[in-house]
mmCIF file of C-alpha atoms in Angstrom:
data_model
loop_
_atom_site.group_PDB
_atom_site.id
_atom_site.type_symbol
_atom_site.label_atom_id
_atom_site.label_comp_id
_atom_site.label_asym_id
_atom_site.label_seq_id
_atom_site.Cartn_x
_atom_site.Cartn_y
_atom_site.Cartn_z
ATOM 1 C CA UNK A 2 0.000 0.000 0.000
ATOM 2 C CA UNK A 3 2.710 2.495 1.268
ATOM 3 C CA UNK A 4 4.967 1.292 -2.381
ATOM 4 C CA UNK A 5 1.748 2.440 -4.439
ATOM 5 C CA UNK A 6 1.184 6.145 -2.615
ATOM 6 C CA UNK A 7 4.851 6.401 -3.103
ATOM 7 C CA UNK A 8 4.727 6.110 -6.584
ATOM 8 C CA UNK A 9 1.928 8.519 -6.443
ATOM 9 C CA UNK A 10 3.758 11.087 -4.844
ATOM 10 C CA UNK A 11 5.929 10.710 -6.840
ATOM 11 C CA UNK A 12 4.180 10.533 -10.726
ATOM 12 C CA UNK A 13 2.343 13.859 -9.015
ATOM 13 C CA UNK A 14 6.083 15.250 -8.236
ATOM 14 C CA UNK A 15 6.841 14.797 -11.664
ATOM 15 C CA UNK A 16 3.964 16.419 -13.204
ATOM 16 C CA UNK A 17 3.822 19.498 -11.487
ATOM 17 C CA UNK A 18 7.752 20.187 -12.562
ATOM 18 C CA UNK A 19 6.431 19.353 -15.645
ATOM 19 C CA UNK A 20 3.489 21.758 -15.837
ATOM 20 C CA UNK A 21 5.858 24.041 -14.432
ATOM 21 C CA UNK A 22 8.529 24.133 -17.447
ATOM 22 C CA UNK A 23 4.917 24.080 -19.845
ATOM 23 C CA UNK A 24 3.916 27.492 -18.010
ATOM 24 C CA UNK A 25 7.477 28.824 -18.221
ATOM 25 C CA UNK A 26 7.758 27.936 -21.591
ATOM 26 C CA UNK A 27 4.504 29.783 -22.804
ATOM 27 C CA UNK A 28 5.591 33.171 -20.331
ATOM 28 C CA UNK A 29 9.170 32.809 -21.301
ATOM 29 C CA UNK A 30 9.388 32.489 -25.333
ATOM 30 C CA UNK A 31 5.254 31.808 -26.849
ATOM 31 C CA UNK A 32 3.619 34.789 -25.050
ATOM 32 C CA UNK A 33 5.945 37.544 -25.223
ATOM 33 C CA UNK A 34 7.803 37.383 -28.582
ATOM 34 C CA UNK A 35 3.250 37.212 -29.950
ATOM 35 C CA UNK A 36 4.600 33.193 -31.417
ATOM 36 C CA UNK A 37 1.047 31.332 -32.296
ATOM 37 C CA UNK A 38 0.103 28.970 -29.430
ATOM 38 C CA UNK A 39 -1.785 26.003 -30.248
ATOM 39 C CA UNK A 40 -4.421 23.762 -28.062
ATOM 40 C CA UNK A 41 -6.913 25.439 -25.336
ATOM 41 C CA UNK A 42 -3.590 27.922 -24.677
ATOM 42 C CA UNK A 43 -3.986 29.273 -27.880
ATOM 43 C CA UNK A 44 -7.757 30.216 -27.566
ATOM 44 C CA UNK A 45 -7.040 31.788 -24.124
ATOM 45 C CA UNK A 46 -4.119 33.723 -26.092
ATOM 46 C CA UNK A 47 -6.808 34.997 -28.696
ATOM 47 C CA UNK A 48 -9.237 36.094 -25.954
ATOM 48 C CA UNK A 49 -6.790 37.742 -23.486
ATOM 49 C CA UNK A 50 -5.895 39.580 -26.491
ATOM 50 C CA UNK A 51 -9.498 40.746 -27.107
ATOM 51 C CA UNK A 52 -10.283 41.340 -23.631
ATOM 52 C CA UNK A 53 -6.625 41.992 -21.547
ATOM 53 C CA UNK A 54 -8.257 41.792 -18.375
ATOM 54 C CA UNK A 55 -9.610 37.734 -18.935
ATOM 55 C CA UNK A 56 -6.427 35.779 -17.010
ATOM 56 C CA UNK A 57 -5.329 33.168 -19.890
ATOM 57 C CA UNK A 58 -4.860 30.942 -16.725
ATOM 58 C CA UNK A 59 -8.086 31.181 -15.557
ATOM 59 C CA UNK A 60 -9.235 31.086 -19.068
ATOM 60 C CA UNK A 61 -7.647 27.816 -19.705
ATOM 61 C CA UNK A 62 -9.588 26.474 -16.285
ATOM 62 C CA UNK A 63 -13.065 27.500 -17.767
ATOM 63 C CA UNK A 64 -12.150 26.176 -21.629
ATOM 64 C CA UNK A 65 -10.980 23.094 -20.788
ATOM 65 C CA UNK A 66 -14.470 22.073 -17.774
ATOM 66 C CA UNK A 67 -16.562 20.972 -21.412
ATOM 67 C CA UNK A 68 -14.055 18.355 -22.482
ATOM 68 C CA UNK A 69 -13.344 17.170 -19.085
ATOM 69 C CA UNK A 70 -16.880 16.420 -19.019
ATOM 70 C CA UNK A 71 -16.402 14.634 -22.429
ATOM 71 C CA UNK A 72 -13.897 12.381 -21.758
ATOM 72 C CA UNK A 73 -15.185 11.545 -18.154
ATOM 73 C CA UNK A 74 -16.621 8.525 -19.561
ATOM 74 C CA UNK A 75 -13.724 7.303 -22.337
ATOM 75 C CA UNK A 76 -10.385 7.980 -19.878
ATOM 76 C CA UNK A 77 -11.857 7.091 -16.835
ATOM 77 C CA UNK A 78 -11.566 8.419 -13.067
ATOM 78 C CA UNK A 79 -7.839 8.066 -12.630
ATOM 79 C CA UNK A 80 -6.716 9.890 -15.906
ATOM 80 C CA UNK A 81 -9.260 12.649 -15.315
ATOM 81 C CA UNK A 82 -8.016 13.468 -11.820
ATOM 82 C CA UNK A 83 -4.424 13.421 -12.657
ATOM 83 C CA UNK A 84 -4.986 15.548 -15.823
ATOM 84 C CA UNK A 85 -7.430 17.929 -13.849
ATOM 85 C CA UNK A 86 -4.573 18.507 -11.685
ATOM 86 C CA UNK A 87 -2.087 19.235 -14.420
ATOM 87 C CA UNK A 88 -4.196 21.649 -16.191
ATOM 88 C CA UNK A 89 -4.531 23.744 -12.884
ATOM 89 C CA UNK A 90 -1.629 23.360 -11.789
ATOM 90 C CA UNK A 91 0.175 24.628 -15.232
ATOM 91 C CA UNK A 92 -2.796 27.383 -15.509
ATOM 92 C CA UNK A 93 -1.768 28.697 -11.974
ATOM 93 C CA UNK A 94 1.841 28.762 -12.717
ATOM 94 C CA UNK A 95 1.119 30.923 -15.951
ATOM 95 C CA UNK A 96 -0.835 33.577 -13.696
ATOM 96 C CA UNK A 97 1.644 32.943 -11.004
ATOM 97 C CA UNK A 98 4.930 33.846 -13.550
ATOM 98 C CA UNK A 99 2.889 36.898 -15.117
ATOM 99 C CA UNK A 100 2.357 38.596 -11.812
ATOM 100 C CA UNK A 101 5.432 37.730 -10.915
ATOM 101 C CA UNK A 102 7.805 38.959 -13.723
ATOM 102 C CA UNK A 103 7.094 40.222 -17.413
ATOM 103 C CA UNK A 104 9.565 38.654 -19.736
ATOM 104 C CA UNK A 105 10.967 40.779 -22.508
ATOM 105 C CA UNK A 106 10.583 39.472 -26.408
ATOM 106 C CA UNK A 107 13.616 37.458 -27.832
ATOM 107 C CA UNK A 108 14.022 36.567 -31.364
ATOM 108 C CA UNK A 109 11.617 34.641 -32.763
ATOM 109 C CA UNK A 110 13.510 31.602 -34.154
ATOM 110 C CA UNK A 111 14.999 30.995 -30.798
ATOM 111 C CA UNK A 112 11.940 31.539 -29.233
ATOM 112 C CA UNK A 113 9.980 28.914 -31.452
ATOM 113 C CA UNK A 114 12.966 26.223 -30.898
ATOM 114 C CA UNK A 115 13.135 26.345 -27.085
ATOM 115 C CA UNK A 116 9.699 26.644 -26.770
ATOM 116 C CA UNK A 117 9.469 24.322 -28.364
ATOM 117 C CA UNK A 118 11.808 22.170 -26.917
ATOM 118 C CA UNK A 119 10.615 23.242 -22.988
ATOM 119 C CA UNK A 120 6.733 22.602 -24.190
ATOM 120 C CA UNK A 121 7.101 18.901 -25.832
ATOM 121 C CA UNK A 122 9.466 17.487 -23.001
ATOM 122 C CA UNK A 123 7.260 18.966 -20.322
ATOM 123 C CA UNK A 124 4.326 17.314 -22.350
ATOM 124 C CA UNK A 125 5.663 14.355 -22.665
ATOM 125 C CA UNK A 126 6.597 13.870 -19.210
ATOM 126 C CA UNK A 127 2.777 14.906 -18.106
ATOM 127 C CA UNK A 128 1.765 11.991 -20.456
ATOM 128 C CA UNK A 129 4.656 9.589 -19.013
ATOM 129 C CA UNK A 130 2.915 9.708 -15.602
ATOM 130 C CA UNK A 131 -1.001 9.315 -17.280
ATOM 131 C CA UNK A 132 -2.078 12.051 -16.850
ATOM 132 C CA UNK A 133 -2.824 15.538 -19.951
ATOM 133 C CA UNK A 134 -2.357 19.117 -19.432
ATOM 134 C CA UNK A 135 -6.079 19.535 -20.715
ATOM 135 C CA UNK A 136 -7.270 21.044 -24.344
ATOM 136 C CA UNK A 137 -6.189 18.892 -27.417
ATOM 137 C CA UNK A 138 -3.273 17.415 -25.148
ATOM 138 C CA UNK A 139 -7.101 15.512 -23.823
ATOM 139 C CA UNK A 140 -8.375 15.463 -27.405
ATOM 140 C CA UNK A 141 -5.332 13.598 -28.730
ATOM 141 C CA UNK A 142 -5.269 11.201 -25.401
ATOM 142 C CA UNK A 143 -8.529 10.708 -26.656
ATOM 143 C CA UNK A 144 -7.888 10.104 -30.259
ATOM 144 C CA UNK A 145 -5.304 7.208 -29.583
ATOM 145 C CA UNK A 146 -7.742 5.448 -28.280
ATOM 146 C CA UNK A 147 -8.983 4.786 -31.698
ATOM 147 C CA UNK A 148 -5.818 5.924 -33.187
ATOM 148 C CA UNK A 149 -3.240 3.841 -31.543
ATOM 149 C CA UNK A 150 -0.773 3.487 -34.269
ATOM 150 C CA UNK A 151 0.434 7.206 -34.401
ATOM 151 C CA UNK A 152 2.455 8.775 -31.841
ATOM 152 C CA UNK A 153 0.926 11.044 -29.274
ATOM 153 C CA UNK A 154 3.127 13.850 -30.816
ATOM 154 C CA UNK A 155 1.716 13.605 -34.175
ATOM 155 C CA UNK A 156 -1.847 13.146 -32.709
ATOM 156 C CA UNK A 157 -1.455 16.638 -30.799
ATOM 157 C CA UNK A 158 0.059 18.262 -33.990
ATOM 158 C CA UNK A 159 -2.721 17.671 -35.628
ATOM 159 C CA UNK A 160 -5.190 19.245 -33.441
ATOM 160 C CA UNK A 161 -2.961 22.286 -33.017
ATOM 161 C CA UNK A 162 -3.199 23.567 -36.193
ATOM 162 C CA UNK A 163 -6.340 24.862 -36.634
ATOM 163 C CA UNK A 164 -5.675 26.462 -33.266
ATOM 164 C CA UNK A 165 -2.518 27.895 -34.716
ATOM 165 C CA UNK A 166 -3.938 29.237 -37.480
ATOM 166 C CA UNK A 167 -6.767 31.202 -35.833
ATOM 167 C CA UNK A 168 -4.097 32.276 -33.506
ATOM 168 C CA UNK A 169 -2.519 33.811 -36.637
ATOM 169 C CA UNK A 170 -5.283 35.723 -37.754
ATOM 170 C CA UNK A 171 -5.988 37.115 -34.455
ATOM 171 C CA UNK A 172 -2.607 39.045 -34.357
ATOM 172 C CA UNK A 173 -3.323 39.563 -38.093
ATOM 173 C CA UNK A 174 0.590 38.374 -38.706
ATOM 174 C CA UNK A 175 1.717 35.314 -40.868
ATOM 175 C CA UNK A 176 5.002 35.459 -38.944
ATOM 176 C CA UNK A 177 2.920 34.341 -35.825
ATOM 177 C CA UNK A 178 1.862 31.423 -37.510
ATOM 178 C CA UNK A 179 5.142 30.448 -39.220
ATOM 179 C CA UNK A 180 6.904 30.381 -35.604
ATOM 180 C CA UNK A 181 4.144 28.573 -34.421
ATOM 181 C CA UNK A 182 4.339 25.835 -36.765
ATOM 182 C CA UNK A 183 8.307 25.343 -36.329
ATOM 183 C CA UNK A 184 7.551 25.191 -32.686
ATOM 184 C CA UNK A 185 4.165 22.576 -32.939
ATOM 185 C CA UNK A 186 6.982 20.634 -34.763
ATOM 186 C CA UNK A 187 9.288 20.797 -32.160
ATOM 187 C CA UNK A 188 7.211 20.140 -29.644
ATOM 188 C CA UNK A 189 5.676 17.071 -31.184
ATOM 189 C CA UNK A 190 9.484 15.982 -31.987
ATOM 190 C CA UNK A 191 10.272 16.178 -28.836
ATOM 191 C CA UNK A 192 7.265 14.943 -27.208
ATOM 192 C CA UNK A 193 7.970 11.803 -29.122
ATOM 193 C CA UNK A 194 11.334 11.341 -27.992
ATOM 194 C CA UNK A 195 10.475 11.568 -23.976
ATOM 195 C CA UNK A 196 7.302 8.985 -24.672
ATOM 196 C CA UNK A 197 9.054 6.675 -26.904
ATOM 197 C CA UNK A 198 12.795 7.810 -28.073
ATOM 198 C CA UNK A 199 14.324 7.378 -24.136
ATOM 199 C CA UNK A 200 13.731 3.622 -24.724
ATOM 200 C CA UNK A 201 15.344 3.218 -27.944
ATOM 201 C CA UNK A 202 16.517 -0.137 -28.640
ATOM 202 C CA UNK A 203 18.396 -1.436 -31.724
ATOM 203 C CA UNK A 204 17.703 -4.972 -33.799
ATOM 204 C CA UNK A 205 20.889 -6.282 -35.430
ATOM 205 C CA UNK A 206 20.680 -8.846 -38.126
ATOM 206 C CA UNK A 207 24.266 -10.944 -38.269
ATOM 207 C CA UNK A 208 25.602 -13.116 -41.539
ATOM 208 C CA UNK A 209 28.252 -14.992 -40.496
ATOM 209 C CA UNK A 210 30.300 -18.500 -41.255
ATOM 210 C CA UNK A 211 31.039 -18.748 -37.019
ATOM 211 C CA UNK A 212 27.176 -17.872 -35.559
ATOM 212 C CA UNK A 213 27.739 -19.954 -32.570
ATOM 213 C CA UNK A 214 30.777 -18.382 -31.414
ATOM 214 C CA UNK A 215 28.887 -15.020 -32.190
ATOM 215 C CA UNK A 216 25.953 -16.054 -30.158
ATOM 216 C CA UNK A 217 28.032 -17.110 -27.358
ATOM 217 C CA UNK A 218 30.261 -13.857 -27.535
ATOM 218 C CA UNK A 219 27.002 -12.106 -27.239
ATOM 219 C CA UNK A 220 25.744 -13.895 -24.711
ATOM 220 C CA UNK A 221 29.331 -13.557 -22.977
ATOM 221 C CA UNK A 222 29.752 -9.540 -23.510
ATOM 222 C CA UNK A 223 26.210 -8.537 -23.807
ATOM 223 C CA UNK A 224 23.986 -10.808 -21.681
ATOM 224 C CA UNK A 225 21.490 -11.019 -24.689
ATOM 225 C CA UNK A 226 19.749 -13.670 -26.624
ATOM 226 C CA UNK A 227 20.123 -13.934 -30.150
ATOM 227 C CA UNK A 228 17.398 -15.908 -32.806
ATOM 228 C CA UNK A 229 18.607 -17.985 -35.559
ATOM 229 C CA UNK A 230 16.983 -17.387 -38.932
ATOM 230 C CA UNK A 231 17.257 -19.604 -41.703
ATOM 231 C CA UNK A 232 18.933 -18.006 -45.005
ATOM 232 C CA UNK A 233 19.770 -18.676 -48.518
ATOM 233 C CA UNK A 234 22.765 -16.622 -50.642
ATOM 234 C CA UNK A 235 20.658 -15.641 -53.467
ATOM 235 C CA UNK A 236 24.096 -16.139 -55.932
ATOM 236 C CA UNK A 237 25.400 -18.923 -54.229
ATOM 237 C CA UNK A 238 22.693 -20.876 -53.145
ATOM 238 C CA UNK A 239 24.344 -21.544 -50.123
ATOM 239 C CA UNK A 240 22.647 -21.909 -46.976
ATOM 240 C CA UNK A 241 23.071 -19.625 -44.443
ATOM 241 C CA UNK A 242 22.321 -19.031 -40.327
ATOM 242 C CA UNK A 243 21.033 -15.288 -39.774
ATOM 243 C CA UNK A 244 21.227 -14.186 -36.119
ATOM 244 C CA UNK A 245 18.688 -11.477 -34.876
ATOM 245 C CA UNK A 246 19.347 -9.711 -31.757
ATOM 246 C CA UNK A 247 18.061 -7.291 -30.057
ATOM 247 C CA UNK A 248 19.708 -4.853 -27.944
ATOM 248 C CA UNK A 249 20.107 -1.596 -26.164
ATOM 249 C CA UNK A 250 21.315 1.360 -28.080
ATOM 250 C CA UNK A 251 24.161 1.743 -25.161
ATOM 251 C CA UNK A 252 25.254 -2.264 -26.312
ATOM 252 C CA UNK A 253 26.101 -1.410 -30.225
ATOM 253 C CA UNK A 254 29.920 -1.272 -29.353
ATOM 254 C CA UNK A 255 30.661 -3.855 -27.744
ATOM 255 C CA UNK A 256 27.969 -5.782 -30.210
ATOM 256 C CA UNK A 257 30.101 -4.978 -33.218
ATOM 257 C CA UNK A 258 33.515 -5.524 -31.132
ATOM 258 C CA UNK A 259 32.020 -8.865 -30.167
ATOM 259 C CA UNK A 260 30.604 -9.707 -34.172
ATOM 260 C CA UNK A 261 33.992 -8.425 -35.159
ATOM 261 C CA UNK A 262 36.350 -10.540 -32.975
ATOM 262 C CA UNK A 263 34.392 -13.667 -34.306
ATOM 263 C CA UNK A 264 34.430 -13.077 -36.836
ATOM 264 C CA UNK A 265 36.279 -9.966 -39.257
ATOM 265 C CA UNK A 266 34.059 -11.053 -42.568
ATOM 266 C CA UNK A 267 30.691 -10.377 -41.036
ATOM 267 C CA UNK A 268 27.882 -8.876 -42.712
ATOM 268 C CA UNK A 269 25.835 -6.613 -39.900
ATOM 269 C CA UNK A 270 23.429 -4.939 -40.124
ATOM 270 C CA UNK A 271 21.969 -2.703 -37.713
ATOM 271 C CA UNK A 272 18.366 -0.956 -37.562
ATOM 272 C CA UNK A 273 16.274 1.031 -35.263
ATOM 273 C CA UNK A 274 13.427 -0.449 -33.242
ATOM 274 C CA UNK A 275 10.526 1.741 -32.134
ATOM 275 C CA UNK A 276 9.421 -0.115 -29.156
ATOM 276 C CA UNK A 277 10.820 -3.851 -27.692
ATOM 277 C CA UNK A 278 8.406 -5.704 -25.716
ATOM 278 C CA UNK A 279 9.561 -8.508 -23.442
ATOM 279 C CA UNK A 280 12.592 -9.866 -21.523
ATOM 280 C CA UNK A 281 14.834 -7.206 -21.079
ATOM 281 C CA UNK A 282 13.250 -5.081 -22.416
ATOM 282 C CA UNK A 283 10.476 -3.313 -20.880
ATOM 283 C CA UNK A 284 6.730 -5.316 -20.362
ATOM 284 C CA UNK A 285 3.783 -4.617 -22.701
ATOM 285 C CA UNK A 286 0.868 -2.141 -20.495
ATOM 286 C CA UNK A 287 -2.748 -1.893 -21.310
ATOM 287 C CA UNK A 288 -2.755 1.446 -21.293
ATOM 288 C CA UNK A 289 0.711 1.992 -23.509
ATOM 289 C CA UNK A 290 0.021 5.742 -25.155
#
């Protein structure tokens, strides 16, 4: 009992450094230097510029109570309360930071990149510990629920666009829009790399004359497993074992050192594995994003 409100504490810890950096990054580099803001964020941008007095924290709060009520039903008790917290948490820190210090405009371009940067890593750890910041980061946590296949950073570009774009018009500047787009890319880039990119894992396929001693160097040097395929030369005709390992990106050194020792001649080949599932890896979860 005490090991699960631990890692409570804890997953909470981590989101509200996370909505932190999110608020920091809109005060910092999106709000002051006028860059188009997509998501609820963006709509609060368009209205605080219509009516200066509105909050956009407080704006975000009231935006975002419609599609809470939405997804009550399709993300379930736990999700909603973590992701209620996040939005309120990140909507108090952007209030908090504009009361607390006005941030002078920096170039755009740099702006737009760590923006960027700041907003998909803090997004990404938000939706590490189950939980959304509210807006379309709860739209797309919505959408790959039918929509499992694309990354969550793809999802949420998507639904930031049309955000972005009305953003743009707003402010009556294509520049705005521009500098949003370069950083809804970067965002989503990065996003993606926190969810899914901190796990990388590599799958090497090995041609060799020696595969046990291979397999058993690998074993040896690597502590990993290796799978024999069955192969055919297509000149020679000659038959051939194909091992297929998969490892850590960390392990490709001493891999090839290992491959290499056995065996100088050695056709590797080495390719990039969006997610490994299983011994060694980490374990498959029902609710994977």
């Amino acid at each position: 009992m005490q090991s699960k409100a631990l890692k409570g504490v804890i997953a909470y810890g981590w989101i509200t450094l996370a909505s932190l950096m999110y608020a920091l990054a809109f005060c910092w580099c999106y709000q002051p230097t006028g860059i188009a803001f997509g998501g609820i964020t963006g709509v609060a941008q368009i209205i605080n510029f219509i009516f200066p007095a509105a909050p956009i924290g407080v704006l975000v709060i009231l935006l975002n109570v419609p599609l809470f009520l939405l997804g009550w039903k399709l993300i379930g008790g736990g999700l909603l309360v973590s992701s209620l917290y996040a939005m309120a948490v990140s909507s108090v820190f952007i209030d908090l930071i504009n009361m607390l210090y006005t941030f002078q405009p920096m170039e755009s371009i740099l702006a737009a990149i760590f923006g960027g940067l700041m907003m998909g890593a803090s997004l990404g750890v938000v939706f590490q510990q189950g939980a959304t910041t509210g807006g379309t980061d709860l739209i797309a946590r919505l959408l790959k629920l039918k929509l499992n296949w694309l990354p969550m950073g793809r999802l949420l570009l998507i639904a930031d666009l049309v955000v972005i774009v009305a953003v743009a018009v707003t402010f009556r500047t294509l520049n705005a829009a521009l500098y949003g787009l370069v950083g809804l890319y970067i965002s989503s880039v990065a996003m993606d790399k926190v969810l899914y990119g901190l796990d990388n894992a590599k799958v090497a396929y090995i041609i060799s004359d020696y595969p046990r001693e291979i397999i058993d160097a690998i074993d040896r040097e690597l502590d990993r497993g290796a799978t024999i395929l069955h192969g055919e030369g297509s000149y020679t005709g000659a038959q051939k074992q194909v091992l297929l390992v998969a490892f850590k990106q960390r392990q490709i050194v001493p891999l090839k050192r290992a491959v290499k020792e056995c065996d100088p001649a050695a056709f590797l080949i080495v390719c990039d594995a969006h997610e490994v599932l299983g011994d060694g890896f980490r374990e498959y979860r029902k609710d994977d994003i």
